[in-house]
Amino acid sequence: MSFLKVDHVSKLYPVLDDKAKRGESFVVFRDVTFEIRQGEFLTMIGHSGCGKSTLLNIIAGFDQSSTGGVILEGREITKPGLDRMVVFQSFALMPWLTAFDNVRVAVRQAHPDWPPEQIRDWTQKYIDMMNLHGAEQKRPAFLSGGMRQRVGLARAFAVEPKVLLLDEPFAQIDALTRGGIQEELVRMWNATRNTVFMVTHDVDEAILLSDRIALMTNGPEAELAEIIEVTVPRPRTRAELIDSPDYVRIRNHILHFLVKGAKKSKHTGKDAPAAPAIESKPELQPTT
Amino acid sequence: MALRPSWKDRFGPYLLSLFILGLFLLVWEGATRPPRFDAKGKTEDQLTTMEFNGDIVKDAAGHYLWNPDKVKGIPGPMKVFEKARTELGEAFVKKGTNDHGIGLLVGYTIKRFMAGFLAGSVVAILLGVLIGLSKPLFLALNPFIQVLKPISPLAWMPLLLYSVKDPFWTAILVVFMASLWPTVANTAFGVNSIRKDYLHVAALLEMSYLRRLFTVVLPAAAPAIIAGLRISFGSALVAVVPAEMLLGELGAGYLTWIEWNNLDISGVIFAILVVGFVGYALDFAFGKLAALFTYTEV
């Protein structure tokens, strides 16, 4: 049995603003099906509007799928819960709480039966793991973007969820800081081996972090085009990554896909000529 | 050296304030100075009658002056200052049932104000949170709020007085009515426009309704709630003075009216100034308190 299964999920909105088309539906994406193994890091890449963040929200339970469903350990997801923590693009830290309290609130909710000292020690452990020492008593407004997202990651990891959902977590962080946090995320993930579903625009980020990368075609009526196995051996660092031939090959493949293959003919809604195939033969088919 | 603000930058504005105050007092004094008494063309008899009537007095040198205690028109600053000195000198003295010292009167006003404002604010925040969290409730209650909101709190007074039959409670209820609507409207708006992210986090963490209310909803809406409280605060402060005047309840507003009944214009001016200083002190204290609940948005 699979760990997390996204099963024929579609998202439709009723058309309200156009009289002629009233009653019809606007399809964001259709029939998306894939599975994530326990402990796997899967990233979804696609252009803006392909519905990848919507899909993440459906897995988180913030949004409902129009058809199909998401199954985690044999149970269908209906609402948000502590077994799926989200790391938000906008950080979503409570600005009235200190960095420490932002994490502590989550720990307290995850372990209501713990005494305060245990909650505090557990919180401190994750604060330290994300290199936030010294910033505990600062409010988010007084932290840099990178530090804020470290708090967001500490909050998510501290709950020890079954699935970690990362919604373009580094998009609002400047490029120089981003690299450092990505490597910290790699370290955290290696230590915890959480199951992760991430959504991003950043191809390098996806290759650095992921076991597999799912490619979405352009929306509306986006579809899951293919899932690529990232064959670059772990542990990976950004420095070593650049010289890896696998990295170059996978990167080119994704970029070709994003530039050409993700486009679809508007009239038929069918895929345009596919991206050039990868020379060697890693599993390019969706592993279902 | 250059980094320290210069003497001029630090104290200049305050000196300007003092200067404006001095100028104002000078103009006031000049405009209200009693005319010099001109004894020319008046017979000795006329002068004696006037002196007997108390219109004029004889000074040490034997010249006639207008009686300074019987001036018509607005009294000058010195007279008001004299009045203030006497009043403040016996600030906490009770001379009779209705003749209490200014310190006591201010105390009554502050108590009355706080009682009405606190009760009004608690009710307003509760109501605001309820309608802020529920769209149908908001739509259902909005017409009532829109009609009730523009009614001057003083307009409720006859009805309140008739219902509770007690001026003491009526005055508090008028303050209560005055502090209600701005807080209701702002709280509802603040709660309604909380960033989705915060509610998403609360949902992820499986917070109970009450925990969500106290750890997420109220803090997130706090800046809007405090802005509403501040408007309510001003409106309640404006309402408390006429409420006291009309109901004859002892307080700073009452003093204004009783001094008018005494035809003691210096007393009226003093009472007005007292109302101003009391309002400023309360607002200052409120601002300090509000600062504890504000935070910088990210």
XYZ file of C-alpha atoms in Angstrom:
586
model
C 0.000 0.000 0.000
C 1.298 3.395 -0.887
C 1.985 5.997 1.752
C 0.465 9.072 0.133
C -1.668 8.622 -2.961
C -3.007 11.470 -5.080
C -5.774 9.713 -6.968
C -7.284 11.246 -10.114
C -7.538 14.654 -8.528
C -9.107 17.462 -10.607
C -9.881 21.025 -9.629
C -12.712 22.889 -11.363
C -14.276 26.251 -10.740
C -17.721 27.212 -12.003
C -17.587 30.049 -14.549
C -19.432 33.005 -13.036
C -18.203 36.089 -14.860
C -19.104 35.092 -18.424
C -22.837 34.830 -19.180
C -22.416 32.766 -22.322
C -20.380 30.162 -20.520
C -22.426 30.074 -17.331
C -22.911 26.548 -16.172
C -19.605 25.438 -17.633
C -16.532 24.855 -15.547
C -13.059 26.255 -15.601
C -10.626 23.361 -15.221
C -7.399 24.180 -13.389
C -5.931 20.688 -13.628
C -7.353 17.319 -14.460
C -6.795 13.732 -13.359
C -3.546 14.153 -11.497
C -2.405 10.790 -10.155
C 0.841 9.928 -8.399
C 2.138 8.321 -5.253
C 4.758 9.319 -2.736
C 6.656 6.642 -0.862
C 7.328 6.970 2.817
C 10.489 9.011 3.380
C 10.518 10.244 -0.210
C 11.109 13.834 -1.294
C 8.910 14.623 -4.298
C 8.872 18.010 -5.974
C 6.334 19.375 -8.426
C 7.435 21.922 -11.025
C 5.249 23.847 -13.396
C 4.511 27.318 -14.664
C 2.341 29.697 -12.685
C -1.319 28.799 -13.054
C -0.826 25.066 -13.484
C -2.481 24.553 -10.103
C 0.458 23.078 -8.237
C -0.151 25.239 -5.159
C -3.844 24.340 -5.333
C -2.867 20.686 -5.342
C -0.665 21.281 -2.295
C -3.593 23.004 -0.575
C -5.786 19.999 -1.356
C -3.223 17.652 0.205
C -2.992 20.012 3.209
C -6.789 19.968 3.508
C -7.236 23.734 2.987
C -8.951 23.150 -0.341
C -11.251 20.426 -1.652
C -10.689 18.471 -4.843
C -13.515 18.540 -7.384
C -13.034 14.914 -8.321
C -10.742 12.246 -6.979
C -9.095 12.318 -3.606
C -5.906 12.164 -1.585
C -5.225 9.143 0.581
C -2.663 9.165 3.390
C -1.913 5.758 4.942
C -5.189 4.375 3.691
C -7.361 7.253 4.924
C -8.819 9.986 2.787
C -7.799 13.531 3.621
C -10.759 15.774 4.415
C -9.377 18.539 6.622
C -6.061 19.986 7.795
C -4.252 18.264 10.625
C -1.017 17.850 12.535
C 0.016 14.888 10.354
C 0.631 17.279 7.436
C 2.570 20.436 8.260
C 2.885 23.171 5.658
C 5.832 25.510 5.168
C 4.336 28.603 3.557
C 5.798 30.837 0.879
C 4.677 33.793 3.016
C 6.142 32.154 6.168
C 2.774 32.509 7.999
C 4.437 33.249 11.319
C 2.331 34.934 13.980
C 3.822 38.444 14.138
C 2.754 38.929 17.752
C 4.728 35.898 18.942
C 8.496 35.559 19.261
C 10.353 33.075 17.057
C 10.466 30.677 20.008
C 6.756 30.981 20.775
C 5.846 30.459 17.122
C 7.480 27.031 17.339
C 6.285 26.355 20.880
C 2.614 26.857 19.984
C 2.956 24.072 17.422
C 4.761 21.732 19.822
C 2.139 22.349 22.503
C -0.648 21.506 20.046
C 1.125 18.347 18.881
C 1.780 17.171 22.440
C -0.992 18.492 24.696
C -0.031 16.024 27.425
C 3.584 17.162 27.768
C 4.673 19.268 30.758
C 5.841 22.809 29.941
C 9.552 22.001 30.443
C 9.428 19.182 27.926
C 7.641 21.423 25.409
C 10.288 24.089 25.972
C 13.210 21.671 25.569
C 11.721 20.155 22.422
C 11.157 23.620 20.965
C 14.719 24.624 21.803
C 16.053 21.511 20.081
C 14.447 22.445 16.771
C 15.363 26.123 17.166
C 18.983 25.027 17.533
C 18.759 22.576 14.635
C 17.676 25.417 12.343
C 20.551 27.629 13.594
C 18.150 30.109 15.187
C 20.124 30.376 18.394
C 20.077 33.987 19.625
C 16.957 34.897 17.646
C 14.509 33.057 19.922
C 13.113 36.144 21.604
C 12.790 38.225 18.432
C 9.488 38.780 16.719
C 9.241 37.912 13.004
C 9.273 41.571 11.957
C 12.808 41.830 13.305
C 14.093 38.761 11.459
C 15.372 38.574 7.885
C 13.409 36.572 5.318
C 15.842 33.679 5.640
C 15.551 33.634 9.421
C 11.766 33.780 9.200
C 11.617 30.724 6.998
C 14.007 28.927 9.363
C 11.368 29.502 12.056
C 8.725 28.210 9.632
C 10.787 25.061 8.974
C 11.501 24.568 12.696
C 7.777 24.829 13.409
C 6.938 22.251 10.742
C 9.705 19.770 11.648
C 9.093 20.089 15.415
C 5.620 18.611 14.995
C 7.148 15.526 13.298
C 4.368 15.283 10.720
C 3.856 12.274 8.474
C 4.102 14.528 5.441
C 5.823 17.867 5.078
C 4.309 20.181 2.468
C 6.592 22.923 1.184
C 4.802 25.612 -0.834
C 7.528 27.488 -2.734
C 9.268 27.874 0.607
C 12.255 29.870 -0.617
C 10.599 32.030 -3.281
C 10.619 35.119 -1.079
C 14.201 34.702 0.072
C 17.067 36.341 -1.791
C 19.220 34.051 -3.927
C 22.330 34.207 -1.742
C 20.531 33.303 1.484
C 18.441 30.689 -0.293
C 21.397 28.342 -0.890
C 22.244 28.198 2.802
C 18.707 27.375 3.853
C 18.345 24.760 1.122
C 21.399 22.957 2.480
C 19.972 23.180 5.989
C 16.761 21.660 4.706
C 18.789 18.828 3.148
C 20.494 18.268 6.508
C 17.184 18.286 8.392
C 15.616 15.948 5.886
C 18.585 13.558 6.104
C 18.221 13.538 9.875
C 14.464 13.018 9.944
C 13.718 11.301 6.609
C 10.335 12.959 6.477
C 8.068 12.391 3.538
C 8.067 15.684 1.635
C 5.919 17.147 -1.119
C 7.334 20.410 -2.418
C 6.110 22.857 -5.026
C 8.576 25.203 -6.701
C 9.587 27.176 -9.812
C 13.245 26.667 -9.109
C 14.755 23.819 -11.150
C 18.085 23.780 -9.285
C 16.313 23.688 -5.963
C 14.192 20.777 -7.121
C 17.223 18.746 -8.277
C 19.210 19.513 -5.119
C 16.454 18.376 -2.794
C 14.285 15.796 -4.542
C 14.190 12.070 -5.102
C 11.709 12.551 -7.922
C 10.379 15.576 -9.782
C 6.852 15.779 -11.186
C 6.341 18.048 -14.207
C 3.008 19.744 -14.814
C 1.892 21.085 -18.198
C 0.602 24.632 -18.441
C -2.809 25.535 -17.078
C -5.696 25.812 -17.541
C -6.500 22.115 -17.878
C -3.033 21.256 -16.692
C -1.982 17.645 -16.480
C 0.811 15.707 -14.909
C 3.212 15.162 -17.815
C 5.897 12.967 -16.310
C 7.831 12.153 -13.180
C 11.619 12.167 -13.333
C 13.889 10.190 -11.033
C 16.747 12.347 -9.761
C 19.675 9.995 -10.161
C 22.285 12.280 -8.626
C 23.672 10.385 -5.623
C 23.166 11.707 -2.109
C 24.434 13.403 -0.062
C 24.301 16.332 -2.435
C 25.779 19.764 -1.997
C 25.317 22.653 -4.326
C 29.044 22.736 -5.074
C 29.238 19.081 -6.157
C 25.922 19.204 -7.941
C 27.084 21.548 -10.683
C 29.734 19.096 -11.883
C 27.506 16.041 -11.877
C 26.639 14.885 -15.426
C 23.273 13.607 -14.184
C 22.508 17.049 -12.879
C 23.210 18.698 -16.224
C 21.134 16.106 -18.079
C 18.135 16.353 -15.775
C 18.322 20.122 -15.630
C 18.342 20.393 -19.425
C 15.455 18.003 -19.702
C 13.327 19.999 -17.276
C 14.232 23.326 -18.851
C 13.353 22.005 -22.325
C 10.072 20.804 -20.950
C 9.297 24.118 -19.282
C 10.228 26.161 -22.347
C 8.538 24.019 -24.998
C 6.836 20.917 -23.787
C 4.705 22.501 -21.131
C 2.820 24.416 -23.821
C -0.336 22.880 -25.121
C -2.485 23.568 -28.118
C -5.268 25.805 -26.901
C -7.946 24.273 -29.102
C -7.536 20.634 -28.306
C -6.129 20.911 -24.858
C -3.714 18.168 -25.854
C 0.009 18.158 -25.276
C 2.259 19.799 -27.798
C 5.220 17.742 -29.017
C 6.895 16.362 -25.936
C 10.258 17.442 -24.635
C 13.251 15.599 -26.037
C 13.645 12.344 -24.224
C 16.466 11.787 -21.847
C 19.223 9.718 -23.453
C 19.741 7.168 -20.709
C 16.829 5.282 -19.299
C 15.867 6.239 -15.804
C 12.192 5.796 -15.058
C 10.532 8.621 -16.899
C 7.074 7.201 -16.545
C 4.905 8.046 -13.579
C 5.673 5.331 -11.068
C 2.247 4.093 -10.279
C 29.085 65.769 18.792
C 27.337 66.229 15.531
C 25.273 63.121 16.173
C 23.655 64.551 19.256
C 20.540 66.539 18.470
C 21.256 70.174 18.974
C 19.732 72.123 21.792
C 17.562 73.875 19.275
C 16.201 70.653 17.761
C 15.385 69.156 21.127
C 13.744 72.044 22.882
C 12.763 74.335 20.028
C 9.239 72.964 19.574
C 8.523 73.134 23.300
C 9.777 76.697 23.451
C 7.452 77.481 20.596
C 4.589 75.890 22.562
C 5.432 78.068 25.559
C 5.613 81.093 23.315
C 2.190 80.365 21.811
C 0.755 79.873 25.304
C 2.274 83.151 26.474
C 0.965 84.978 23.423
C -2.500 83.514 23.945
C -2.547 84.575 27.617
C -1.376 88.060 26.652
C -4.095 88.459 24.051
C -6.647 87.069 26.474
C -5.512 89.440 29.185
C -5.497 92.375 26.779
C -8.956 91.598 25.412
C -10.546 91.191 28.843
C -8.823 93.998 30.725
C -11.554 96.072 32.379
C -11.838 99.631 31.074
C -10.392 102.348 33.289
C -13.090 104.124 35.279
C -13.524 107.674 34.229
C -14.878 109.773 37.089
C -15.104 112.954 34.972
C -18.577 114.363 34.490
C -20.055 112.475 37.401
C -21.267 114.141 40.531
C -20.156 113.125 43.999
C -23.686 111.748 44.604
C -23.586 109.554 41.539
C -20.184 108.203 42.554
C -21.366 107.432 46.067
C -24.401 105.588 44.726
C -22.195 103.581 42.361
C -19.829 102.737 45.178
C -22.773 101.801 47.359
C -24.049 99.527 44.589
C -20.645 97.919 44.374
C -20.013 98.987 40.783
C -16.878 100.878 41.710
C -14.370 100.744 44.529
C -11.846 103.188 45.972
C -8.213 102.155 45.827
C -5.559 102.992 48.449
C -4.834 106.355 46.841
C -8.499 107.370 46.934
C -9.155 106.946 43.155
C -12.239 105.186 41.910
C -11.856 101.922 39.891
C -14.401 99.556 38.394
C -15.060 96.826 40.950
C -12.864 93.870 39.745
C -15.289 91.394 41.324
C -18.214 92.683 39.300
C -16.796 92.701 35.779
C -19.081 91.962 32.889
C -17.861 89.868 29.947
C -15.208 87.171 29.939
C -12.872 87.112 32.946
C -9.153 87.447 32.301
C -6.541 84.747 32.824
C -5.540 86.010 36.226
C -9.065 85.604 37.540
C -9.264 82.058 36.167
C -5.868 81.338 37.683
C -7.072 82.645 41.059
C -10.189 80.474 40.784
C -8.088 77.440 39.885
C -5.847 78.047 42.881
C -8.749 78.167 45.306
C -10.435 75.140 43.740
C -7.256 73.061 43.648
C -6.438 74.147 47.181
C -9.594 72.454 48.420
C -9.587 69.675 45.805
C -10.620 66.912 48.177
C -12.900 68.851 50.525
C -16.623 68.090 50.770
C -18.400 71.309 51.681
C -21.916 70.052 51.196
C -23.999 67.400 49.421
C -23.399 68.955 46.042
C -20.292 70.986 46.750
C -17.407 68.555 46.444
C -13.783 69.467 45.717
C -12.513 69.310 42.138
C -10.336 66.256 42.843
C -13.385 64.317 44.017
C -15.439 65.467 41.037
C -12.745 64.333 38.594
C -12.608 61.018 40.441
C -16.367 60.533 39.979
C -16.114 61.327 36.291
C -13.236 58.901 35.742
C -15.059 56.116 37.610
C -18.259 56.697 35.659
C -16.339 56.859 32.399
C -14.325 53.709 33.091
C -17.400 51.717 34.147
C -19.320 52.624 31.001
C -16.348 52.305 28.671
C -15.154 48.934 30.006
C -18.635 47.403 29.968
C -19.275 48.809 26.485
C -15.933 47.561 25.181
C -16.370 44.018 26.487
C -19.820 43.765 24.908
C -18.582 45.393 21.694
C -15.583 43.076 21.303
C -17.698 39.976 21.931
C -20.319 41.128 19.440
C -17.637 42.146 16.942
C -15.871 38.773 17.127
C -19.166 36.912 16.697
C -20.207 38.791 13.588
C -16.643 38.952 12.275
C -16.387 35.166 12.314
C -19.795 34.482 10.800
C -20.805 35.942 7.474
C -24.554 35.165 7.880
C -24.618 36.716 11.337
C -22.845 39.764 9.978
C -25.368 40.140 7.173
C -28.255 39.621 9.589
C -27.093 42.142 12.178
C -25.584 44.744 9.861
C -28.863 46.633 9.153
C -29.503 47.083 12.878
C -25.978 48.253 13.496
C -26.157 50.700 10.607
C -29.318 52.269 12.043
C -28.178 52.290 15.661
C -24.663 53.532 14.954
C -25.434 57.145 13.975
C -27.690 57.777 16.987
C -26.022 60.185 19.383
C -25.501 58.439 22.716
C -27.220 61.401 24.400
C -30.375 60.695 22.394
C -30.755 57.505 24.395
C -30.797 59.405 27.665
C -34.546 60.048 28.092
C -35.360 56.443 27.278
C -32.621 55.133 29.539
C -33.629 57.442 32.369
C -37.212 56.295 31.985
C -36.195 52.631 31.948
C -33.665 52.473 34.764
C -35.152 55.413 36.735
C -31.775 56.290 38.182
C -29.499 59.085 36.942
C -26.398 57.318 38.283
C -26.928 54.273 36.076
C -28.261 56.351 33.202
C -24.990 58.302 33.012
C -22.997 55.080 32.908
C -25.306 53.631 30.254
C -24.898 56.739 28.089
C -21.118 56.223 28.201
C -21.756 52.546 27.466
C -23.784 53.417 24.355
C -21.140 55.879 23.243
C -18.339 53.293 23.430
C -20.200 50.523 21.627
C -20.370 51.021 17.869
C -16.858 51.981 16.745
C -15.448 48.971 18.590
C -18.106 46.626 17.191
C -17.459 47.779 13.635
C -13.664 47.680 13.898
C -13.549 44.330 15.686
C -15.813 42.736 13.099
C -13.666 44.163 10.318
C -10.424 43.110 12.020
C -11.612 39.567 12.693
C -13.046 39.261 9.210
C -9.867 40.357 7.468
C -7.392 38.176 9.360
C -4.809 36.804 6.958
C -5.826 33.357 5.697
C -2.355 32.076 6.572
C -2.910 32.459 10.299
C -6.196 30.560 10.147
C -4.514 27.892 8.033
C -1.835 27.470 10.693
C -4.516 27.245 13.385
C -6.288 24.566 11.325
C -3.057 22.606 10.738
C -2.340 22.655 14.454
C -5.900 21.394 15.115
C -6.649 24.190 17.568
C -9.961 24.083 19.418
C -12.426 26.947 18.869
C -11.445 28.731 22.072
C -7.708 28.248 21.639
C -7.984 29.514 18.073
C -9.894 32.536 19.357
C -7.346 33.435 22.025
C -4.077 32.463 20.346
C -4.842 33.482 16.767
C -8.045 35.435 16.123
C -7.897 38.033 18.897
C -4.153 38.771 18.615
C -4.410 38.982 14.837
C -7.329 41.388 15.089
C -5.793 43.303 18.016
C -4.552 46.307 16.011
C -7.998 46.816 14.464
C -9.728 46.271 17.810
C -7.470 48.804 19.508
C -8.096 51.331 16.760
C -11.816 50.845 17.376
C -11.406 51.159 21.135
C -9.520 54.394 20.623
C -12.390 55.900 18.600
C -14.890 54.625 21.175
C -12.740 56.094 23.910
C -12.945 59.555 22.381
C -16.662 59.298 21.764
C -17.298 58.103 25.325
C -15.209 60.946 26.694
C -17.261 63.410 24.678
C -20.494 61.849 25.981
C -19.660 61.782 29.669
C -19.577 65.593 30.125
C -23.044 66.448 28.741
C -24.459 63.356 30.455
C -23.329 64.755 33.791
C -24.603 68.218 32.890
C -28.057 66.979 31.942
C -28.431 64.432 34.710
C -26.916 66.562 37.486
C -24.573 63.770 38.473
C -21.512 65.025 40.367
C -18.437 65.171 38.110
C -16.228 67.394 35.999
C -19.037 67.990 33.492
C -21.422 68.779 36.325
C -18.961 71.399 37.572
C -19.161 73.217 34.231
C -22.905 73.484 34.498
C -23.082 74.345 38.211
C -20.573 77.153 37.728
C -22.755 78.467 34.923
C -25.744 78.356 37.269
C -23.624 80.320 39.753
C -22.833 82.794 36.943
C -19.194 82.195 37.808
C -17.601 82.420 34.369
C -14.087 81.898 35.750
C -15.414 78.701 37.246
C -16.838 77.641 33.867
C -13.518 78.251 32.145
C -11.691 76.385 34.889
C -14.104 73.450 34.584
C -13.609 73.353 30.798
C -9.850 73.241 31.280
C -10.246 70.455 33.834
C -12.271 68.420 31.310
C -9.496 68.950 28.762
C -6.721 67.830 31.094
C -8.682 64.830 32.344
C -9.346 63.751 28.751
C -5.693 64.174 27.839
C -4.539 62.168 30.861
C -6.986 59.329 30.110
C -6.009 59.254 26.445
C -2.325 59.209 27.336
C -2.856 56.290 29.716
C -4.878 54.465 27.070
C -2.145 54.988 24.486
C 0.444 53.468 26.856
C -1.822 50.496 27.461
C -2.546 50.030 23.757
C 1.174 49.967 22.963
C 1.424 46.700 24.897
C -0.903 44.994 22.433
C 0.463 46.208 19.141
C 3.121 44.539 17.021
C 4.838 45.080 13.698
C 3.189 43.293 10.797
C 5.420 41.121 8.656
